Amino acid sequence: MSRKQPRAGGSAGRAVNAALGAAGLAAFLALGEVVPRVGIVKARYFPPTSRIARALGAEITDGTFWTDLGDTLTGWALGLVIAVGAGIVVGVVVSVVPYLREATASTIEFLRPIPSVALIPLAVLLYGTEMRSVLLLVVYASFWQVLVQVMYGVRDVDPVAEETARSYGLGTWARVRHVLWPTALPYVMTGVRLAAAVALILTVTAELVIGAPGLGARIAVAQTSQAVPEMYALIVVTGLLGLLINVGARSVERHALAWHQSVRGEVAV
Amino acid sequence: MPAGPARPNAWRGPLLRALFVVALPLLLVVLWWFTSDGSTDVYWPPLRTILRTFPDVWTRARLRADLVPSLLRLLAGYASAAVVGVALGTVIGSYRKVRAVCEPVLEFLRAVPPPVLVPVIMLFAGIGDTMKIVVIASGCVWPILLNTVEGVRALDSVMSETARSYGITGPARMRSVVLPAAGPQIFAGLRQALSVGIILMVISEMFAASNGLGFTIVQFQRGFAIPDMWTGILVLGLLGFLLSVVFQLVERRVLGWYHGLRDSSRRSP
């Protein structure tokens, strides 16, 4: 999303922006230090930044923290992979087979807005605190993000290109590979990016509420044992994780679509 | 896309479409009905039982006691998030310097999975309605805020210059230039926020509450009232679906001009 900005030229503008951003971040952290110290909020509820940083340091040196982080990441990655795979396969099949799209539209519109957390009680009953509980929620929530984007993408296929491929006698598979997939890829990537963020939210939520091992469960433990700075430190970790996932997903997107953006950049003058 | 029968009779089009809309949902329900009919699995009760339980569980009194408070909290949280998000987003989006300062902090705050805010906000606001409204608002605000920033930022420079040269400034500029131009983006944010809001409504009630949908469903699950729990899942599903329908209606009304524009530009290649 690098829109050209008037005046703020190239790398100089970027450096200024980075400096301003760093200043903003520093101000934010300083505010977090000062507000509880001055007593605007109780330090017991909102510990100063330095206290949270110390708790974060203690967490990092704790071996169980890394196990929990690993559990969270495993649940996230596994759920995301399943959801993306299923979303792409179902999305392409539904859009390519005649009438299937119309036949499934109402069902998809109905199932999609069902909040995944509605499945929490069911997950608890079926799988208890196993990872499968987490996966059930993560896959359900992320699947729709991918599916809907894939379907938008397929709808966007240029009918002329499609007809041309047909008249050249390309089979269904070849048409999917050479016409449909390149058109749909940007949409798929958007879907994957959204799904990656949703998957993290649901992973942590499931751990927090159900108690499946991971960062979420660790936050719940910190909360019930009144370890407030530790709780904040863990929340910061989940935020950093989310940030990394967002940034990572965007760079994957840019990478996979390098050809696409450059083409679009030339056309849209 | 094959367009179906070349020239459908006047009555065949709508009829066929209606058939497409209801066929698959009907098929799925019938399938669920018959595959679960002889089920002795405690966790997967027959659909017959679930539906028979439904009116007994969701009586008028229970709807008033659980659904209404949940919806009011959702509404209060969502509305405050919308007001704060659009207002702040407009300010941040309008000034390049402010945006550069705020961006990293906002990106981080957005990346924090909203459900982990529940324990934090419980510290400050206890476990009453305030806590739930604040949780919902603080999760919903980020998609709205960031999308508003993007929308305002991408304001067409020709349009904004034209408005300036006609002397349209201040509130008038806000109302007739900035907000309509950013409208589609703002609504994209509002849509994302709605699903986040429902999730947070349920989660906050699962944590600590004495009424509400989330509370009641967990209560059923803990009491092993499995058919009752299933009816709760159905209610949450219906609620999610209805809210998304309402949202679409509102969006179509507010953004009617935009959809019309997009459709006409899509039709004329």
Coordinates of C-alpha atoms in Angstrom, one line a residue:
Chain A
M1 CA 0.0 0.0 0.0
S2 CA 2.6 2.5 -0.9
R3 CA 0.7 5.4 -2.4
K4 CA 2.7 8.1 -3.9
Q5 CA 2.7 11.1 -1.7
P6 CA 3.1 14.5 -3.2
R7 CA 6.2 16.5 -2.0
A8 CA 7.5 14.0 0.6
G9 CA 10.0 12.7 -1.8
G10 CA 11.5 9.1 -1.7
S11 CA 13.8 7.9 1.0
A12 CA 14.1 11.3 2.7
G13 CA 10.4 11.4 3.3
R14 CA 10.5 7.8 4.5
A15 CA 13.2 8.6 7.0
V16 CA 11.2 11.5 8.3
N17 CA 8.2 9.3 8.7
A18 CA 10.2 6.6 10.5
A19 CA 11.6 9.2 12.9
L20 CA 8.2 10.6 13.6
G21 CA 6.9 7.1 14.1
A22 CA 9.7 6.3 16.5
A23 CA 8.9 9.5 18.4
G24 CA 5.3 8.5 18.6
L25 CA 6.2 5.1 20.0
A26 CA 8.6 6.7 22.5
A27 CA 5.9 9.1 23.6
F28 CA 3.5 6.2 24.0
L29 CA 5.9 4.3 26.2
A30 CA 6.8 7.4 28.2
L31 CA 3.1 8.0 28.8
G32 CA 2.7 4.4 30.0
E33 CA 5.5 5.1 32.5
V34 CA 4.3 8.5 33.7
V35 CA 0.6 8.0 34.0
P36 CA 0.7 5.3 36.7
R37 CA 3.6 7.0 38.5
V38 CA 1.8 10.3 38.8
G39 CA -1.2 8.3 40.0
I40 CA -3.7 9.0 37.3
V41 CA -4.5 5.3 37.3
K42 CA -3.6 2.9 40.0
A43 CA -0.2 1.3 39.4
R44 CA -1.7 -2.0 40.7
Y45 CA -4.0 -2.0 37.7
F46 CA -1.7 -0.4 35.1
P47 CA 1.9 -0.9 36.0
P48 CA 4.5 1.6 34.5
T49 CA 6.2 0.6 31.3
S50 CA 9.5 -0.2 33.1
R51 CA 7.7 -2.7 35.4
I52 CA 6.1 -4.4 32.3
A53 CA 9.4 -4.5 30.6
R54 CA 11.0 -6.2 33.6
A55 CA 8.2 -8.8 33.7
L56 CA 8.7 -9.3 30.0
G57 CA 12.4 -9.9 30.6
A58 CA 11.5 -12.5 33.3
E59 CA 9.1 -14.2 30.9
I60 CA 11.7 -14.5 28.1
T61 CA 14.2 -16.2 30.4
D62 CA 11.5 -18.7 31.5
G63 CA 11.5 -21.9 29.6
T64 CA 7.8 -22.6 29.9
F65 CA 7.1 -19.3 28.2
W66 CA 8.8 -20.6 25.0
T67 CA 6.8 -23.8 25.2
D68 CA 3.6 -21.8 25.4
L69 CA 4.6 -19.6 22.6
G70 CA 5.4 -22.7 20.5
D71 CA 1.9 -24.1 21.3
T72 CA 0.3 -20.9 20.2
L73 CA 2.3 -20.7 17.0
T74 CA 1.6 -24.4 16.2
G75 CA -2.1 -23.9 16.7
W76 CA -2.1 -20.8 14.6
A77 CA 0.0 -22.2 11.7
L78 CA -1.8 -25.5 11.6
G79 CA -5.2 -23.9 11.6
L80 CA -4.2 -21.4 9.0
V81 CA -2.8 -24.0 6.7
I82 CA -5.9 -26.1 6.9
A83 CA -8.2 -23.2 6.5
V84 CA -6.3 -21.8 3.5
G85 CA -6.1 -25.1 1.8
A86 CA -9.8 -25.9 2.3
G87 CA -10.8 -22.4 1.4
I88 CA -8.9 -22.4 -1.9
V89 CA -10.1 -25.9 -3.0
V90 CA -13.7 -25.3 -2.1
G91 CA -13.7 -21.8 -3.5
V92 CA -12.3 -22.8 -6.9
V93 CA -14.5 -25.9 -7.2
V94 CA -17.6 -24.0 -6.2
S95 CA -16.9 -21.1 -8.7
V96 CA -15.8 -23.3 -11.6
V97 CA -18.6 -25.9 -11.6
P98 CA -21.7 -24.4 -13.2
Y99 CA -24.6 -23.7 -10.9
L100 CA -22.7 -24.7 -7.8
R101 CA -21.9 -21.1 -7.0
E102 CA -25.6 -20.1 -7.1
A103 CA -26.6 -23.1 -5.2
T104 CA -24.1 -22.5 -2.4
A105 CA -24.4 -18.7 -2.2
S106 CA -27.2 -18.6 0.4
T107 CA -25.6 -21.3 2.6
I108 CA -22.3 -19.4 2.6
E109 CA -24.0 -16.1 3.4
F110 CA -25.7 -17.8 6.3
L111 CA -22.8 -19.8 7.7
R112 CA -20.2 -17.0 7.4
P113 CA -21.5 -14.5 10.0
I114 CA -22.0 -17.2 12.6
P115 CA -19.5 -16.2 15.3
S116 CA -16.9 -18.8 15.7
V117 CA -17.0 -18.4 19.5
A118 CA -20.4 -19.9 19.4
L119 CA -18.5 -23.2 18.9
I120 CA -16.5 -22.8 22.1
P121 CA -18.9 -24.9 24.2
L122 CA -19.0 -27.6 21.6
A123 CA -15.2 -27.6 21.3
V124 CA -14.9 -27.9 25.0
L125 CA -17.2 -30.9 25.2
L126 CA -15.7 -32.7 22.2
Y127 CA -12.0 -32.2 22.7
G128 CA -11.5 -30.6 26.2
T129 CA -8.3 -28.5 26.3
E130 CA -6.6 -30.4 23.5
M131 CA -5.2 -28.5 20.5
R132 CA -8.1 -29.9 18.4
S133 CA -10.4 -27.5 20.3
V134 CA -8.3 -24.6 19.2
L135 CA -8.1 -25.9 15.6
L136 CA -11.9 -26.3 15.4
L137 CA -12.3 -22.6 16.1
V138 CA -9.4 -21.3 14.1
V139 CA -10.3 -23.3 11.0
Y140 CA -13.9 -22.3 11.2
A141 CA -13.1 -18.6 11.5
S142 CA -10.3 -18.4 8.9
F143 CA -11.9 -20.6 6.3
W144 CA -14.6 -18.1 5.4
Q145 CA -12.1 -15.3 4.9
V146 CA -10.2 -17.3 2.3
L147 CA -13.3 -18.8 0.7
V148 CA -15.1 -15.5 0.1
Q149 CA -11.9 -13.9 -1.3
V150 CA -11.3 -16.8 -3.6
M151 CA -14.9 -16.6 -4.9
Y152 CA -14.5 -12.8 -5.5
G153 CA -11.3 -13.5 -7.3
V154 CA -12.7 -16.1 -9.6
R155 CA -15.7 -13.8 -10.4
D156 CA -13.2 -11.2 -11.5
V157 CA -11.8 -13.3 -14.3
D158 CA -11.9 -11.5 -17.6
P159 CA -14.6 -13.2 -19.7
V160 CA -12.6 -12.5 -22.9
A161 CA -9.5 -14.3 -21.5
E162 CA -11.7 -17.1 -20.4
E163 CA -13.3 -17.4 -23.8
T164 CA -10.0 -17.2 -25.6
A165 CA -8.6 -20.0 -23.4
R166 CA -11.7 -22.0 -24.2
S167 CA -11.5 -21.5 -27.9
Y168 CA -7.8 -22.5 -27.8
G169 CA -9.1 -25.8 -26.4
L170 CA -7.6 -25.5 -23.0
G171 CA -9.0 -28.1 -20.6
T172 CA -10.6 -27.2 -17.3
W173 CA -7.4 -27.8 -15.4
A174 CA -5.3 -25.7 -17.7
R175 CA -7.9 -22.9 -17.6
V176 CA -7.8 -23.0 -13.8
R177 CA -4.0 -22.9 -13.8
H178 CA -3.4 -20.2 -16.5
V179 CA -6.4 -18.0 -16.5
L180 CA -8.2 -18.3 -13.2
W181 CA -5.4 -18.6 -10.8
P182 CA -3.4 -15.6 -11.8
T183 CA -6.5 -13.4 -11.7
A184 CA -7.6 -14.8 -8.4
L185 CA -4.2 -14.7 -6.7
P186 CA -4.4 -11.1 -5.4
Y187 CA -7.7 -11.9 -3.8
V188 CA -6.4 -15.1 -2.4
M189 CA -3.5 -13.3 -0.9
T190 CA -5.9 -10.7 0.7
G191 CA -7.8 -13.7 2.1
V192 CA -4.7 -15.3 3.5
R193 CA -3.6 -12.0 5.1
L194 CA -7.0 -11.6 6.8
A195 CA -7.1 -15.2 7.8
A196 CA -3.7 -15.0 9.4
A197 CA -4.8 -12.2 11.6
V198 CA -8.1 -13.9 12.5
A199 CA -6.4 -17.2 13.1
L200 CA -4.2 -15.6 15.8
I201 CA -7.1 -13.9 17.5
L202 CA -9.0 -17.2 17.6
T203 CA -5.9 -19.2 18.8
V204 CA -5.3 -16.9 21.7
T205 CA -9.0 -16.6 22.5
A206 CA -9.5 -20.4 22.5
E207 CA -6.5 -20.7 24.8
L208 CA -7.8 -17.9 27.0
V209 CA -11.3 -19.2 27.4
I210 CA -10.9 -23.0 27.0
G211 CA -7.5 -23.3 28.7
A212 CA -5.7 -25.1 25.9
P213 CA -2.0 -24.7 26.5
G214 CA -0.5 -21.5 24.9
L215 CA 0.0 -17.8 25.5
G216 CA -3.8 -17.3 26.0
A217 CA -3.9 -19.8 28.9
R218 CA -0.8 -18.2 30.3
I219 CA -2.6 -14.8 30.3
A220 CA -5.5 -16.4 32.1
V221 CA -3.2 -17.9 34.7
A222 CA -1.5 -14.6 35.2
Q223 CA -4.9 -12.9 35.6
T224 CA -6.3 -15.3 38.2
S225 CA -3.0 -15.2 40.2
Q226 CA -3.1 -11.4 40.2
A227 CA 0.3 -11.2 38.4
V228 CA -0.6 -8.0 36.7
P229 CA 2.7 -6.9 35.2
E230 CA 3.2 -10.5 33.8
M231 CA -0.3 -10.3 32.3
Y232 CA 0.6 -7.0 30.5
A233 CA 3.9 -8.5 29.4
L234 CA 2.1 -11.4 27.8
I235 CA -0.4 -9.2 26.1
V236 CA 2.5 -7.2 24.7
V237 CA 3.9 -10.5 23.4
T238 CA 0.6 -11.3 21.6
G239 CA 0.5 -7.8 20.1
L240 CA 4.1 -8.2 18.8
L241 CA 3.1 -11.6 17.4
G242 CA 0.2 -10.1 15.7
L243 CA 2.4 -7.3 14.3
L244 CA 4.9 -9.8 13.0
I245 CA 2.2 -11.8 11.4
N246 CA 0.7 -8.7 9.7
V247 CA 4.0 -7.5 8.4
G248 CA 5.0 -11.0 7.3
A249 CA 1.7 -11.6 5.5
R250 CA 2.1 -8.3 3.7
S251 CA 5.6 -9.0 2.6
V252 CA 4.6 -12.5 1.4
E253 CA 1.8 -10.8 -0.5
R254 CA 4.1 -8.3 -2.1
H255 CA 6.5 -11.1 -3.0
A256 CA 3.9 -13.3 -4.6
L257 CA 2.3 -10.4 -6.5
A258 CA 5.4 -8.6 -7.6
W259 CA 4.5 -9.3 -11.2
H260 CA 0.9 -8.2 -10.6
Q261 CA 1.6 -4.9 -9.0
S262 CA 4.2 -3.9 -11.5
V263 CA 1.7 -4.6 -14.3
R264 CA -1.0 -2.7 -12.6
G265 CA 1.4 0.2 -11.9
E266 CA 2.1 0.5 -15.6
V267 CA -1.5 0.4 -16.7
A268 CA -3.0 2.7 -14.1
V269 CA -1.3 5.9 -15.1
Chain B
M1 CA -19.7 -18.1 -16.3
P2 CA -22.3 -20.0 -18.3
A3 CA -25.5 -17.9 -18.2
G4 CA -27.8 -20.8 -17.9
P5 CA -30.7 -21.2 -20.3
A6 CA -30.4 -18.7 -23.1
R7 CA -33.7 -16.9 -22.7
P8 CA -35.5 -18.0 -19.6
N9 CA -39.3 -17.5 -19.5
A10 CA -40.5 -14.6 -17.3
W11 CA -41.5 -16.8 -14.4
R12 CA -38.6 -19.3 -14.7
G13 CA -35.9 -16.8 -13.7
P14 CA -37.1 -15.9 -10.3
L15 CA -38.3 -19.4 -9.6
L16 CA -35.0 -20.9 -10.5
R17 CA -33.2 -18.4 -8.4
A18 CA -35.5 -19.1 -5.5
L19 CA -34.8 -22.8 -5.9
F20 CA -31.1 -22.1 -5.9
V21 CA -31.4 -20.1 -2.7
V22 CA -33.3 -22.7 -0.7
A23 CA -32.1 -26.0 -2.2
L24 CA -28.8 -26.5 -0.5
P25 CA -29.8 -25.2 3.0
L26 CA -32.9 -27.5 2.8
L27 CA -30.7 -30.4 1.7
L28 CA -28.3 -29.8 4.6
V29 CA -31.0 -29.5 7.2
V30 CA -32.6 -32.7 5.9
L31 CA -29.2 -34.4 5.9
W32 CA -28.6 -33.3 9.5
W33 CA -32.1 -34.4 10.5
F34 CA -31.7 -37.9 9.2
T35 CA -28.0 -38.6 10.0
S36 CA -28.6 -37.4 13.6
D37 CA -32.0 -39.0 14.0
G38 CA -30.9 -42.2 15.6
S39 CA -27.9 -40.6 17.3
T40 CA -27.2 -41.8 20.8
D41 CA -24.1 -39.7 21.1
V42 CA -24.6 -37.4 23.9
Y43 CA -22.7 -34.5 22.3
W44 CA -24.6 -34.8 18.9
P45 CA -28.2 -35.0 19.8
P46 CA -30.8 -35.6 17.1
L47 CA -31.9 -32.4 15.4
R48 CA -35.4 -33.4 16.3
T49 CA -34.5 -33.1 20.0
I50 CA -32.7 -29.8 19.5
L51 CA -35.6 -28.3 17.7
R52 CA -38.1 -29.6 20.3
T53 CA -36.0 -28.1 23.0
F54 CA -35.7 -24.8 21.3
P55 CA -39.1 -23.2 22.2
D56 CA -38.8 -24.5 25.8
V57 CA -35.4 -22.9 26.3
W58 CA -35.8 -19.6 24.4
T59 CA -38.9 -18.4 26.0
R60 CA -39.9 -14.8 25.9
A61 CA -38.6 -14.4 29.5
R62 CA -35.3 -15.8 28.6
L63 CA -34.9 -13.7 25.5
R64 CA -35.6 -10.6 27.6
A65 CA -33.2 -11.7 30.3
D66 CA -30.3 -12.8 28.0
L67 CA -30.7 -11.6 24.5
V68 CA -31.7 -8.0 25.2
P69 CA -28.8 -7.2 27.6
S70 CA -26.3 -8.8 25.2
L71 CA -27.6 -6.8 22.3
L72 CA -27.7 -3.5 24.3
R73 CA -24.0 -4.0 25.3
L74 CA -23.1 -4.8 21.8
L75 CA -24.9 -1.7 20.5
A76 CA -23.4 0.6 23.1
G77 CA -19.9 -0.7 22.5
Y78 CA -20.1 -0.7 18.8
A79 CA -21.7 2.7 18.6
S80 CA -19.0 4.3 20.8
A81 CA -16.3 2.6 18.8
A82 CA -17.8 3.9 15.6
V83 CA -18.0 7.5 16.8
V84 CA -14.5 7.5 18.3
G85 CA -13.0 5.5 15.4
V86 CA -14.4 7.8 12.6
A87 CA -13.6 11.0 14.5
L88 CA -10.1 10.1 15.4
G89 CA -9.5 8.4 12.0
T90 CA -10.6 11.6 10.2
V91 CA -8.2 13.7 12.2
I92 CA -5.3 11.3 11.9
G93 CA -6.0 10.7 8.2
S94 CA -6.1 14.4 7.4
Y95 CA -2.7 15.4 8.7
R96 CA 0.3 13.6 7.3
K97 CA 2.5 14.5 10.3
V98 CA 0.0 13.2 12.9
R99 CA -0.4 10.0 10.9
A100 CA 3.4 9.4 10.8
V101 CA 3.6 9.8 14.5
C102 CA 0.6 7.6 15.3
E103 CA 1.1 4.8 12.8
P104 CA 3.5 2.4 14.6
V105 CA 1.5 2.7 17.9
L106 CA -1.8 2.1 16.1
E107 CA -0.4 -0.8 14.2
F108 CA 0.7 -2.4 17.4
L109 CA -2.5 -1.7 19.2
R110 CA -4.5 -3.2 16.3
A111 CA -2.3 -6.3 16.3
V112 CA -3.2 -7.2 19.9
P113 CA -5.9 -9.9 19.8
P114 CA -8.9 -8.1 21.3
P115 CA -10.1 -10.9 23.6
V116 CA -6.9 -10.6 25.7
L117 CA -8.3 -7.1 26.7
V118 CA -11.0 -8.8 28.7
P119 CA -8.7 -9.6 31.7
V120 CA -7.2 -6.1 31.6
I121 CA -10.4 -4.3 31.4
M122 CA -11.8 -6.5 34.2
L123 CA -9.1 -5.0 36.4
F124 CA -10.3 -1.5 35.8
A125 CA -14.0 -1.9 35.3
G126 CA -14.9 -4.9 37.4
I127 CA -17.3 -7.4 35.9
G128 CA -20.3 -5.3 35.3
D129 CA -21.9 -4.0 32.1
T130 CA -19.3 -1.2 31.8
M131 CA -16.5 -3.8 31.5
K132 CA -18.4 -5.5 28.6
I133 CA -19.2 -2.3 26.8
V134 CA -15.6 -1.1 27.1
V135 CA -14.2 -4.4 25.9
I136 CA -16.5 -4.4 22.9
A137 CA -15.7 -0.7 22.1
S138 CA -11.9 -1.2 22.5
G139 CA -11.9 -4.2 20.2
C140 CA -14.2 -2.6 17.5
V141 CA -12.4 0.7 17.4
W142 CA -9.2 -0.4 15.6
P143 CA -10.7 -1.7 12.3
I144 CA -12.9 1.4 12.1
L145 CA -10.1 3.8 13.0
L146 CA -7.5 2.4 10.6
N147 CA -10.0 2.0 7.7
T148 CA -11.1 5.6 8.2
V149 CA -7.5 6.8 8.2
E150 CA -6.9 4.9 4.9
G151 CA -10.1 6.3 3.4
V152 CA -9.4 9.9 4.3
R153 CA -5.8 9.6 3.2
A154 CA -6.8 8.3 -0.2
L155 CA -9.0 11.3 -0.7
D156 CA -8.9 12.3 -4.4
S157 CA -6.7 15.4 -4.5
V158 CA -8.5 16.9 -7.5
M159 CA -11.8 16.6 -5.6
S160 CA -10.4 18.2 -2.4
E161 CA -8.7 21.0 -4.4
T162 CA -12.0 21.7 -6.2
A163 CA -13.9 21.8 -3.0
R164 CA -11.3 24.2 -1.6
S165 CA -11.5 26.5 -4.6
Y166 CA -15.3 26.6 -4.2
G167 CA -14.7 27.7 -0.6
I168 CA -16.1 24.5 0.9
T169 CA -14.3 24.2 4.2
G170 CA -14.8 23.2 7.8
P171 CA -17.8 21.1 8.7
A172 CA -19.3 21.4 5.2
R173 CA -16.2 20.0 3.7
M174 CA -16.2 17.2 6.2
R175 CA -19.9 16.3 5.5
S176 CA -20.0 16.6 1.7
V177 CA -16.4 15.8 0.6
V178 CA -14.3 13.9 3.1
L179 CA -16.8 11.5 4.7
P180 CA -18.6 10.4 1.5
A181 CA -15.3 9.8 -0.2
A182 CA -14.0 7.7 2.7
G183 CA -17.4 6.1 3.1
P184 CA -16.7 2.8 1.4
Q185 CA -13.6 2.3 3.4
I186 CA -15.3 3.3 6.6
F187 CA -18.0 0.8 6.0
A188 CA -15.4 -1.9 5.3
G189 CA -14.1 -1.1 8.8
L190 CA -17.5 -1.1 10.3
R191 CA -18.2 -4.5 8.8
Q192 CA -15.0 -6.0 10.3
A193 CA -15.8 -4.4 13.6
L194 CA -19.2 -6.0 13.7
S195 CA -17.8 -9.5 13.7
V196 CA -15.2 -8.5 16.2
G197 CA -17.9 -7.0 18.4
I198 CA -20.0 -10.1 18.4
I199 CA -17.0 -12.2 19.4
L200 CA -16.2 -9.9 22.2
M201 CA -19.8 -9.7 23.4
V202 CA -19.8 -13.5 23.8
I203 CA -16.3 -13.8 25.2
S204 CA -16.8 -11.0 27.8
E205 CA -20.0 -12.8 29.0
M206 CA -18.3 -16.1 29.1
F207 CA -15.7 -14.7 31.5
A208 CA -17.8 -13.1 34.1
A209 CA -21.5 -12.3 33.9
S210 CA -24.9 -13.2 35.3
N211 CA -26.8 -12.9 32.1
G212 CA -26.3 -12.7 28.4
L213 CA -26.0 -15.2 25.5
G214 CA -22.4 -16.2 26.2
F215 CA -23.1 -16.7 29.9
T216 CA -26.2 -18.9 29.3
I217 CA -24.6 -21.1 26.6
V218 CA -21.6 -21.8 28.8
Q219 CA -24.0 -22.5 31.7
F220 CA -25.8 -25.1 29.6
Q221 CA -22.5 -26.7 28.6
R222 CA -21.3 -26.9 32.2
G223 CA -24.6 -28.4 33.2
F224 CA -24.3 -31.0 30.4
A225 CA -27.6 -29.7 29.0
I226 CA -26.4 -30.6 25.6
P227 CA -29.6 -30.0 23.5
D228 CA -30.0 -26.7 25.3
M229 CA -26.4 -25.8 24.5
W230 CA -27.1 -26.6 20.8
T231 CA -30.1 -24.3 20.8
G232 CA -27.8 -21.6 22.2
I233 CA -25.3 -22.1 19.3
L234 CA -28.2 -21.8 16.9
V235 CA -29.4 -18.6 18.5
L236 CA -25.9 -17.1 18.2
G237 CA -25.7 -18.2 14.6
L238 CA -29.1 -16.6 13.8
L239 CA -28.0 -13.5 15.6
G240 CA -24.8 -13.2 13.6
F241 CA -26.7 -13.8 10.4
L242 CA -29.4 -11.2 11.2
L243 CA -27.0 -8.5 12.3
S244 CA -25.1 -9.0 9.0
V245 CA -28.3 -8.7 7.0
V246 CA -29.2 -5.5 8.9
F247 CA -25.7 -4.2 8.3
Q248 CA -26.0 -4.8 4.6
L249 CA -29.3 -3.0 4.4
V250 CA -27.9 0.0 6.2
E251 CA -24.8 -0.1 4.0
R252 CA -26.8 -0.3 0.8
R253 CA -28.8 2.7 1.9
V254 CA -25.9 4.9 3.0
L255 CA -23.6 3.9 0.1
G256 CA -26.3 3.5 -2.5
W257 CA -24.6 6.1 -4.8
Y258 CA -21.3 4.2 -4.5
H259 CA -22.6 0.8 -5.4
G260 CA -24.5 2.3 -8.3
L261 CA -21.4 4.0 -9.6
R262 CA -19.3 0.8 -9.3
D263 CA -22.0 -1.4 -11.0
S264 CA -22.3 1.0 -13.9
S265 CA -18.6 1.3 -14.3
R266 CA -18.3 -2.5 -14.2
R267 CA -21.0 -3.0 -16.8
S268 CA -19.4 -0.6 -19.3
P269 CA -16.0 -2.0 -20.0

